[in-house]
Amino acid sequence: MTPEDFDRLQTLLATRAGFRLTRDRMHLAEHRLGPVARREGYHNVEAMLATLWNKPIASLGWAVIEALLNGETWFRRDRAVFDVFSRELMPALTAARPGGKVRLWSAGVSTGQEAYSLAIAALENSADVEIVATDLSRQAIEKAHSGLYTSFEIQRGLSARTMLRWFEQVEDHWRARPELRSTVRFERANLLDEPADDRPFDVIFCRNLLSDLEPAHRARVLDQLERRLVDDGCLFLGVDERPDGDSVAFRPVAGRKGLYVKAPSALRRAA
Amino acid sequence: MDPQTCLIVDDSRIIRKVARRIVEGLGFEVDEAADGVEALTYCMGAMPHVVLLDWQMPVMDGLSFLRRLRDLPGGRAPKVLFCSVETRADRIAEALSAGADDYVMKPFDGEILHSKFAEVGAIQSPS
């Protein structure tokens, strides 16, 4: 891969996905694109990129983009967040929505572990929830929807008891049980696009996503999250993330890392 | 405060070496045993905080060790993590009902062990 190829990849990722492909990921990019080139029938990465630059083919472009996104995730990543959700938020929300479903959105769910972790927490609380989980990567969403995980993936973040309770063994993989899978609706969605549906959510999880975005896109995505959240709703960002300095839409909750509520100024604006 | 101790019980010297490096990285002082009898003898001298326990071993296997350990005075205190190539759901359930706190399917890596140690409360962890 030439430096020019990498420049053009950076532009492709930034314009289509808002994703910031930093220069230190050049080797990683080359490594990840090898299998894509083979799968798409090219001799090597250079040949694939040359074709893409000559004649932008949408499907090839997205295959390249998906391979370069950061899909790192695991079950109950940052367990304190899930403890707060399960022990504090879930009971409060269920009480606040008598007879109604609590609506959760996992934005940037990657291969599904976060959504299933939320579904487990909700079902173990006997809470009536509806979980929508979206990601930009079609491949990641397909895997999430299948609910199939390797032994490596299933063990990262889940106890053996939880695994046995909520997953069934399928040869050397583990598949989310039907009651778990029916709690989550997986959809491919780009946060840069206008949402197809504007029904609001009670809690939004958008963790470890904003920090991978081009700074110019962060405010826009945060704005969309704010609009999709009910006035007394909660937003979880990654534990080391915060809304940008000029965002007045969200206020951190003291002592709960990564948890935000709508700021009064945002509420006034909405009113 | 004294450092936390972990006893690694496995008949494979290589697995013990790999696991030792990971567990020491989690801040534990590590000792090793090659079978259930060695491990039991060790525990009768001093209970470790955590036992990482293989299943199939010569002399005394992991399940027999675990049952005897739990009958010893103070033998309920250690967190026991089974760690085995046995991955059938019913066998995992058997190990848990025999008194294991959690179960690691081999092969494992540092991230899995880290997560399992946090799961049983052997380490404080944000993740």
CSV table of C-alpha atoms in Angstrom, one decimal:
chain,number,residue,atom,x,y,z
A,1,MET,CA,0.0,0.0,0.0
A,2,THR,CA,1.4,3.4,-0.9
A,3,PRO,CA,1.1,6.5,1.2
A,4,GLU,CA,-1.3,7.9,-1.4
A,5,ASP,CA,-3.5,4.8,-1.0
A,6,PHE,CA,-3.6,5.4,2.7
A,7,ASP,CA,-4.5,9.1,2.2
A,8,ARG,CA,-7.4,8.1,0.0
A,9,LEU,CA,-8.5,5.4,2.5
A,10,GLN,CA,-8.5,8.1,5.2
A,11,THR,CA,-10.7,10.3,3.0
A,12,LEU,CA,-13.0,7.4,2.2
A,13,LEU,CA,-13.5,6.5,5.9
A,14,ALA,CA,-13.9,10.1,6.9
A,15,THR,CA,-16.5,11.0,4.3
A,16,ARG,CA,-18.6,7.9,4.3
A,17,ALA,CA,-18.4,6.8,7.9
A,18,GLY,CA,-17.1,9.9,9.7
A,19,PHE,CA,-14.3,7.5,11.0
A,20,ARG,CA,-10.9,8.9,11.8
A,21,LEU,CA,-8.3,6.4,10.4
A,22,THR,CA,-5.2,7.5,12.1
A,23,ARG,CA,-1.8,7.1,10.5
A,24,ASP,CA,-0.6,4.7,13.1
A,25,ARG,CA,-3.1,2.2,11.7
A,26,MET,CA,-1.4,1.9,8.3
A,27,HIS,CA,0.0,-1.5,9.0
A,28,LEU,CA,-3.2,-2.7,10.6
A,29,ALA,CA,-5.1,-1.5,7.5
A,30,GLU,CA,-2.9,-3.4,5.2
A,31,HIS,CA,-3.3,-6.5,7.4
A,32,ARG,CA,-7.1,-6.2,7.5
A,33,LEU,CA,-7.5,-5.5,3.8
A,34,GLY,CA,-5.5,-8.7,2.7
A,35,PRO,CA,-8.5,-11.0,3.4
A,36,VAL,CA,-10.9,-8.5,1.7
A,37,ALA,CA,-8.8,-8.5,-1.5
A,38,ARG,CA,-8.7,-12.3,-1.5
A,39,ARG,CA,-12.4,-12.6,-0.9
A,40,GLU,CA,-13.2,-10.1,-3.7
A,41,GLY,CA,-10.9,-11.9,-6.1
A,42,TYR,CA,-8.0,-9.5,-6.4
A,43,HIS,CA,-4.3,-10.5,-6.7
A,44,ASN,CA,-3.4,-8.2,-3.8
A,45,VAL,CA,-4.4,-5.1,-1.8
A,46,GLU,CA,-2.8,-2.7,-4.2
A,47,ALA,CA,-4.8,-4.2,-7.2
A,48,MET,CA,-8.0,-3.9,-5.2
A,49,LEU,CA,-7.4,-0.3,-4.2
A,50,ALA,CA,-6.4,0.6,-7.8
A,51,THR,CA,-9.7,-0.7,-9.0
A,52,LEU,CA,-11.6,1.1,-6.3
A,53,TRP,CA,-9.9,4.5,-7.0
A,54,ASN,CA,-10.6,4.1,-10.8
A,55,LYS,CA,-14.2,3.1,-10.6
A,56,PRO,CA,-15.8,3.5,-7.2
A,57,ILE,CA,-17.9,0.4,-6.7
A,58,ALA,CA,-20.2,0.9,-3.7
A,59,SER,CA,-20.1,-2.7,-2.5
A,60,LEU,CA,-16.3,-2.9,-2.7
A,61,GLY,CA,-16.1,0.5,-1.0
A,62,TRP,CA,-18.2,-0.6,1.9
A,63,ALA,CA,-16.3,-3.9,2.2
A,64,VAL,CA,-13.1,-1.9,2.6
A,65,ILE,CA,-14.7,0.5,5.0
A,66,GLU,CA,-16.1,-2.2,7.2
A,67,ALA,CA,-12.7,-4.0,7.4
A,68,LEU,CA,-11.1,-0.8,8.8
A,69,LEU,CA,-13.7,0.1,11.4
A,70,ASN,CA,-12.9,-0.5,15.1
A,71,GLY,CA,-15.2,-3.4,16.0
A,72,GLU,CA,-13.5,-4.3,19.3
A,73,THR,CA,-16.1,-5.3,21.9
A,74,TRP,CA,-16.8,-7.9,24.6
A,75,PHE,CA,-19.6,-8.9,26.9
A,76,ARG,CA,-20.2,-6.5,29.8
A,77,ARG,CA,-17.3,-4.4,28.8
A,78,ASP,CA,-16.7,-2.0,31.7
A,79,ARG,CA,-18.7,-4.1,34.1
A,80,ALA,CA,-19.4,-1.2,36.5
A,81,VAL,CA,-21.6,0.3,33.7
A,82,PHE,CA,-23.7,-2.8,33.5
A,83,ASP,CA,-24.0,-2.9,37.3
A,84,VAL,CA,-25.3,0.7,37.3
A,85,PHE,CA,-27.7,-0.2,34.5
A,86,SER,CA,-28.9,-3.4,36.1
A,87,ARG,CA,-29.2,-2.3,39.8
A,88,GLU,CA,-30.1,1.3,39.5
A,89,LEU,CA,-31.5,2.3,36.1
A,90,MET,CA,-33.5,-0.7,35.2
A,91,PRO,CA,-35.6,-0.8,38.4
A,92,ALA,CA,-36.2,3.0,38.2
A,93,LEU,CA,-37.2,2.9,34.5
A,94,THR,CA,-39.5,0.0,35.0
A,95,ALA,CA,-41.2,1.9,37.8
A,96,ALA,CA,-41.4,5.0,35.7
A,97,ARG,CA,-43.0,3.2,32.7
A,98,PRO,CA,-45.8,1.1,34.3
A,99,GLY,CA,-47.2,-1.3,31.8
A,100,GLY,CA,-45.0,0.1,29.0
A,101,LYS,CA,-41.8,-1.2,27.4
A,102,VAL,CA,-38.5,0.5,28.3
A,103,ARG,CA,-36.7,1.3,25.0
A,104,LEU,CA,-32.9,0.9,24.8
A,105,TRP,CA,-30.6,1.7,21.9
A,106,SER,CA,-27.2,0.3,21.5
A,107,ALA,CA,-25.6,2.6,18.9
A,108,GLY,CA,-22.4,1.1,17.3
A,109,VAL,CA,-23.1,-2.4,18.7
A,110,SER,CA,-20.5,-4.0,16.5
A,111,THR,CA,-20.9,-7.8,16.8
A,112,GLY,CA,-23.7,-7.7,19.4
A,113,GLN,CA,-22.1,-8.4,22.8
A,114,GLU,CA,-23.3,-5.1,24.3
A,115,ALA,CA,-26.9,-5.6,23.2
A,116,TYR,CA,-27.0,-9.2,24.5
A,117,SER,CA,-25.4,-8.1,27.8
A,118,LEU,CA,-28.2,-5.5,28.2
A,119,ALA,CA,-30.9,-8.1,27.2
A,120,ILE,CA,-29.5,-10.5,29.9
A,121,ALA,CA,-29.6,-7.7,32.5
A,122,ALA,CA,-33.2,-6.8,31.6
A,123,LEU,CA,-34.5,-10.3,31.5
A,124,GLU,CA,-32.8,-11.1,34.8
A,125,ASN,CA,-34.7,-8.1,36.2
A,126,SER,CA,-37.9,-9.3,34.6
A,127,ALA,CA,-38.1,-6.0,32.9
A,128,ASP,CA,-40.1,-5.5,29.7
A,129,VAL,CA,-37.6,-4.0,27.3
A,130,GLU,CA,-37.3,-3.3,23.6
A,131,ILE,CA,-33.6,-3.2,22.5
A,132,VAL,CA,-32.6,-1.7,19.1
A,133,ALA,CA,-29.0,-2.3,18.2
A,134,THR,CA,-27.4,-0.7,15.2
A,135,ASP,CA,-24.0,-0.7,13.5
A,136,LEU,CA,-22.5,0.7,10.4
A,137,SER,CA,-20.9,-2.7,9.5
A,138,ARG,CA,-23.3,-5.1,7.7
A,139,GLN,CA,-20.9,-7.9,8.5
A,140,ALA,CA,-20.9,-7.1,12.2
A,141,ILE,CA,-24.7,-6.8,12.3
A,142,GLU,CA,-25.0,-10.2,10.5
A,143,LYS,CA,-22.9,-11.8,13.2
A,144,ALA,CA,-24.7,-10.0,16.0
A,145,HIS,CA,-28.0,-11.2,14.5
A,146,SER,CA,-26.8,-14.8,14.3
A,147,GLY,CA,-26.0,-14.7,18.1
A,148,LEU,CA,-23.1,-17.1,17.5
A,149,TYR,CA,-19.9,-16.7,19.4
A,150,THR,CA,-16.6,-18.6,19.6
A,151,SER,CA,-15.3,-19.9,23.0
A,152,PHE,CA,-12.9,-17.0,23.1
A,153,GLU,CA,-15.7,-14.4,22.6
A,154,ILE,CA,-18.2,-16.0,24.9
A,155,GLN,CA,-15.8,-16.2,27.8
A,156,ARG,CA,-14.7,-12.6,27.6
A,157,GLY,CA,-16.9,-10.9,30.1
A,158,LEU,CA,-19.4,-13.6,30.9
A,159,SER,CA,-19.3,-16.0,33.8
A,160,ALA,CA,-19.8,-19.7,32.9
A,161,ARG,CA,-23.1,-19.7,34.8
A,162,THR,CA,-24.5,-16.8,32.7
A,163,MET,CA,-23.1,-18.5,29.6
A,164,LEU,CA,-24.9,-21.7,30.4
A,165,ARG,CA,-28.1,-19.9,31.3
A,166,TRP,CA,-28.4,-17.7,28.2
A,167,PHE,CA,-26.5,-19.5,25.4
A,168,GLU,CA,-26.7,-23.0,23.9
A,169,GLN,CA,-23.8,-25.0,22.6
A,170,VAL,CA,-23.7,-25.4,18.8
A,171,GLU,CA,-20.6,-27.6,18.1
A,172,ASP,CA,-17.7,-25.4,19.1
A,173,HIS,CA,-19.7,-22.2,19.2
A,174,TRP,CA,-22.3,-20.8,21.6
A,175,ARG,CA,-25.6,-19.3,20.4
A,176,ALA,CA,-27.8,-16.8,22.2
A,177,ARG,CA,-31.0,-18.6,23.2
A,178,PRO,CA,-34.2,-17.6,21.4
A,179,GLU,CA,-35.7,-15.6,24.3
A,180,LEU,CA,-32.5,-13.5,24.3
A,181,ARG,CA,-32.4,-13.0,20.6
A,182,SER,CA,-36.1,-12.0,20.4
A,183,THR,CA,-35.4,-9.2,22.9
A,184,VAL,CA,-33.0,-7.4,20.5
A,185,ARG,CA,-33.6,-6.0,17.0
A,186,PHE,CA,-30.4,-5.6,15.0
A,187,GLU,CA,-30.3,-3.1,12.1
A,188,ARG,CA,-27.6,-1.7,9.9
A,189,ALA,CA,-27.5,2.1,10.3
A,190,ASN,CA,-25.1,5.0,9.7
A,191,LEU,CA,-25.2,7.6,12.4
A,192,LEU,CA,-24.3,10.2,9.8
A,193,ASP,CA,-27.6,9.6,8.0
A,194,GLU,CA,-30.9,11.0,9.1
A,195,PRO,CA,-32.7,8.3,11.2
A,196,ALA,CA,-35.5,6.4,9.4
A,197,ASP,CA,-37.5,6.3,12.7
A,198,ASP,CA,-37.6,9.0,15.4
A,199,ARG,CA,-39.3,7.1,18.2
A,200,PRO,CA,-37.3,8.2,21.3
A,201,PHE,CA,-35.3,5.9,23.6
A,202,ASP,CA,-35.1,5.8,27.4
A,203,VAL,CA,-31.4,4.9,27.5
A,204,ILE,CA,-28.9,5.1,24.7
A,205,PHE,CA,-25.5,3.3,24.8
A,206,CYS,CA,-23.0,4.8,22.4
A,207,ARG,CA,-19.7,3.7,24.0
A,208,ASN,CA,-16.2,4.0,22.5
A,209,LEU,CA,-17.6,5.3,19.2
A,210,LEU,CA,-17.4,9.1,19.4
A,211,SER,CA,-13.6,8.9,20.1
A,212,ASP,CA,-13.1,7.2,16.7
A,213,LEU,CA,-15.0,9.8,14.8
A,214,GLU,CA,-13.6,12.8,12.9
A,215,PRO,CA,-14.0,15.7,15.4
A,216,ALA,CA,-16.2,17.5,12.8
A,217,HIS,CA,-18.8,14.7,13.0
A,218,ARG,CA,-18.9,14.3,16.8
A,219,ALA,CA,-21.2,17.2,17.4
A,220,ARG,CA,-23.6,16.0,14.7
A,221,VAL,CA,-23.8,12.5,16.1
A,222,LEU,CA,-24.2,13.8,19.7
A,223,ASP,CA,-27.0,16.0,18.4
A,224,GLN,CA,-28.8,13.0,16.9
A,225,LEU,CA,-28.4,11.1,20.2
A,226,GLU,CA,-29.9,14.0,22.1
A,227,ARG,CA,-32.9,14.2,19.8
A,228,ARG,CA,-33.5,10.4,20.1
A,229,LEU,CA,-33.4,10.5,23.9
A,230,VAL,CA,-36.5,11.2,26.1
A,231,ASP,CA,-36.1,14.3,28.3
A,232,ASP,CA,-35.4,12.2,31.4
A,233,GLY,CA,-33.4,9.7,29.5
A,234,CYS,CA,-29.8,8.6,30.0
A,235,LEU,CA,-26.8,8.3,27.7
A,236,PHE,CA,-23.8,6.0,28.3
A,237,LEU,CA,-20.6,7.0,26.6
A,238,GLY,CA,-17.3,5.0,26.9
A,239,VAL,CA,-15.9,5.4,30.5
A,240,ASP,CA,-13.0,7.6,29.1
A,241,GLU,CA,-15.2,9.6,26.7
A,242,ARG,CA,-17.0,12.9,27.2
A,243,PRO,CA,-19.1,15.1,25.0
A,244,ASP,CA,-17.0,17.7,23.3
A,245,GLY,CA,-16.3,20.9,25.2
A,246,ASP,CA,-18.8,23.0,23.2
A,247,SER,CA,-21.7,20.5,23.8
A,248,VAL,CA,-24.2,21.8,26.2
A,249,ALA,CA,-26.7,19.0,25.6
A,250,PHE,CA,-25.5,16.6,28.3
A,251,ARG,CA,-24.5,16.7,31.9
A,252,PRO,CA,-22.3,14.0,33.6
A,253,VAL,CA,-23.8,12.1,36.5
A,254,ALA,CA,-21.3,12.3,39.5
A,255,GLY,CA,-19.8,9.0,40.5
A,256,ARG,CA,-21.1,7.1,37.5
A,257,LYS,CA,-18.4,7.0,34.9
A,258,GLY,CA,-19.6,7.4,31.4
A,259,LEU,CA,-23.2,8.2,32.4
A,260,TYR,CA,-24.9,11.4,31.2
A,261,VAL,CA,-28.3,13.0,31.4
A,262,LYS,CA,-29.8,15.8,29.3
A,263,ALA,CA,-28.7,19.2,30.6
A,264,PRO,CA,-31.4,21.7,31.6
A,265,SER,CA,-30.3,24.1,28.8
A,266,ALA,CA,-31.0,21.4,26.3
A,267,LEU,CA,-34.4,20.8,27.8
A,268,ARG,CA,-35.2,24.5,27.6
A,269,ARG,CA,-34.3,24.5,24.0
A,270,ALA,CA,-36.4,21.5,23.3
A,271,ALA,CA,-39.4,23.1,25.0
B,1,MET,CA,-1.1,-5.9,52.8
B,2,ASP,CA,0.2,-9.3,51.8
B,3,PRO,CA,-0.1,-10.0,48.1
B,4,GLN,CA,-2.9,-12.2,46.9
B,5,THR,CA,-1.8,-15.8,46.1
B,6,CYS,CA,-2.8,-18.0,43.2
B,7,LEU,CA,-2.1,-21.7,43.0
B,8,ILE,CA,-2.0,-23.0,39.4
B,9,VAL,CA,-2.7,-26.7,39.1
B,10,ASP,CA,-2.0,-28.3,35.8
B,11,ASP,CA,0.0,-31.3,34.6
B,12,SER,CA,1.3,-29.4,31.6
B,13,ARG,CA,4.5,-27.4,32.5
B,14,ILE,CA,3.8,-25.2,29.4
B,15,ILE,CA,0.3,-24.3,30.5
B,16,ARG,CA,1.5,-23.5,34.0
B,17,LYS,CA,4.2,-21.2,32.6
B,18,VAL,CA,1.7,-19.4,30.3
B,19,ALA,CA,-0.9,-19.0,33.1
B,20,ARG,CA,1.8,-17.9,35.6
B,21,ARG,CA,2.9,-15.1,33.4
B,22,ILE,CA,-0.7,-13.8,33.0
B,23,VAL,CA,-1.7,-14.3,36.6
B,24,GLU,CA,1.5,-12.6,37.9
B,25,GLY,CA,0.5,-9.7,35.6
B,26,LEU,CA,-2.7,-9.4,37.5
B,27,GLY,CA,-0.7,-8.8,40.6
B,28,PHE,CA,-0.7,-12.3,42.2
B,29,GLU,CA,2.0,-14.3,43.8
B,30,VAL,CA,1.9,-17.7,42.0
B,31,ASP,CA,2.7,-21.2,43.1
B,32,GLU,CA,2.3,-24.3,41.0
B,33,ALA,CA,1.2,-27.9,41.5
B,34,ALA,CA,1.2,-30.7,38.9
B,35,ASP,CA,-1.7,-32.8,40.1
B,36,GLY,CA,-4.5,-32.8,42.7
B,37,VAL,CA,-2.5,-34.5,45.4
B,38,GLU,CA,0.3,-31.9,45.2
B,39,ALA,CA,-2.4,-29.2,45.2
B,40,LEU,CA,-4.2,-30.6,48.2
B,41,THR,CA,-1.0,-30.9,50.2
B,42,TYR,CA,-0.2,-27.2,49.4
B,43,CYS,CA,-3.7,-26.1,50.5
B,44,MET,CA,-3.4,-27.9,53.8
B,45,GLY,CA,-0.3,-25.8,54.5
B,46,ALA,CA,-1.8,-22.5,53.4
B,47,MET,CA,-5.0,-21.7,51.5
B,48,PRO,CA,-4.4,-19.6,48.4
B,49,HIS,CA,-6.8,-16.9,47.4
B,50,VAL,CA,-7.4,-18.3,44.0
B,51,VAL,CA,-6.9,-21.8,42.5
B,52,LEU,CA,-6.7,-22.1,38.7
B,53,LEU,CA,-7.5,-25.8,38.2
B,54,ASP,CA,-7.1,-28.2,35.3
B,55,TRP,CA,-9.5,-31.1,35.1
B,56,GLN,CA,-7.7,-34.1,33.6
B,57,MET,CA,-4.5,-34.8,35.6
B,58,PRO,CA,-2.7,-37.9,36.7
B,59,VAL,CA,-2.8,-39.1,40.4
B,60,MET,CA,-5.8,-37.0,41.3
B,61,ASP,CA,-8.0,-35.1,38.8
B,62,GLY,CA,-9.4,-31.6,39.3
B,63,LEU,CA,-12.9,-32.5,40.2
B,64,SER,CA,-11.7,-34.9,43.0
B,65,PHE,CA,-9.3,-32.2,44.3
B,66,LEU,CA,-12.1,-29.6,44.3
B,67,ARG,CA,-14.5,-31.8,46.3
B,68,ARG,CA,-11.8,-32.6,48.9
B,69,LEU,CA,-10.7,-29.0,49.0
B,70,ARG,CA,-14.2,-27.8,49.9
B,71,ASP,CA,-14.3,-30.3,52.8
B,72,LEU,CA,-11.1,-29.0,54.3
B,73,PRO,CA,-11.2,-26.4,57.2
B,74,GLY,CA,-11.1,-23.1,55.4
B,75,GLY,CA,-11.5,-24.9,52.0
B,76,ARG,CA,-14.5,-22.8,51.0
B,77,ALA,CA,-12.5,-19.6,51.0
B,78,PRO,CA,-10.4,-19.9,47.8
B,79,LYS,CA,-12.0,-18.9,44.5
B,80,VAL,CA,-11.7,-21.9,42.2
B,81,LEU,CA,-11.5,-21.4,38.5
B,82,PHE,CA,-11.7,-24.5,36.5
B,83,CYS,CA,-9.5,-24.3,33.4
B,84,SER,CA,-9.9,-27.3,31.0
B,85,VAL,CA,-10.1,-28.5,27.4
B,86,GLU,CA,-13.5,-30.0,28.4
B,87,THR,CA,-16.0,-27.7,26.8
B,88,ARG,CA,-19.3,-29.6,26.9
B,89,ALA,CA,-22.1,-27.7,28.6
B,90,ASP,CA,-23.1,-30.6,30.9
B,91,ARG,CA,-19.5,-31.1,32.1
B,92,ILE,CA,-19.1,-27.3,32.8
B,93,ALA,CA,-22.4,-27.5,34.8
B,94,GLU,CA,-21.0,-30.5,36.7
B,95,ALA,CA,-17.8,-28.6,37.6
B,96,LEU,CA,-19.9,-25.6,38.8
B,97,SER,CA,-22.2,-27.7,41.0
B,98,ALA,CA,-19.1,-29.4,42.5
B,99,GLY,CA,-18.2,-26.0,43.9
B,100,ALA,CA,-16.2,-24.2,41.2
B,101,ASP,CA,-16.7,-20.4,41.2
B,102,ASP,CA,-16.2,-20.1,37.4
B,103,TYR,CA,-15.0,-22.0,34.4
B,104,VAL,CA,-12.4,-21.2,31.7
B,105,MET,CA,-12.4,-23.2,28.5
B,106,LYS,CA,-9.0,-23.8,27.0
B,107,PRO,CA,-7.5,-22.3,25.0
B,108,PHE,CA,-7.6,-19.0,26.9
B,109,ASP,CA,-5.7,-15.7,26.7
B,110,GLY,CA,-4.9,-12.9,29.1
B,111,GLU,CA,-8.1,-11.0,28.4
B,112,ILE,CA,-10.2,-14.0,29.3
B,113,LEU,CA,-8.3,-14.8,32.5
B,114,HIS,CA,-8.5,-11.1,33.5
B,115,SER,CA,-12.2,-11.0,32.9
B,116,LYS,CA,-12.8,-14.3,34.9
B,117,PHE,CA,-10.7,-13.1,37.8
B,118,ALA,CA,-12.8,-10.0,37.9
B,119,GLU,CA,-16.0,-12.0,37.6
B,120,VAL,CA,-15.3,-14.0,40.8
B,121,GLY,CA,-14.1,-10.8,42.6
B,122,ALA,CA,-10.5,-11.9,42.8
B,123,ILE,CA,-9.4,-8.6,41.4
B,124,GLN,CA,-11.0,-5.1,41.3
B,125,SER,CA,-11.4,-4.2,37.7
B,126,PRO,CA,-13.0,-1.4,35.8
B,127,SER,CA,-13.5,-3.9,32.9
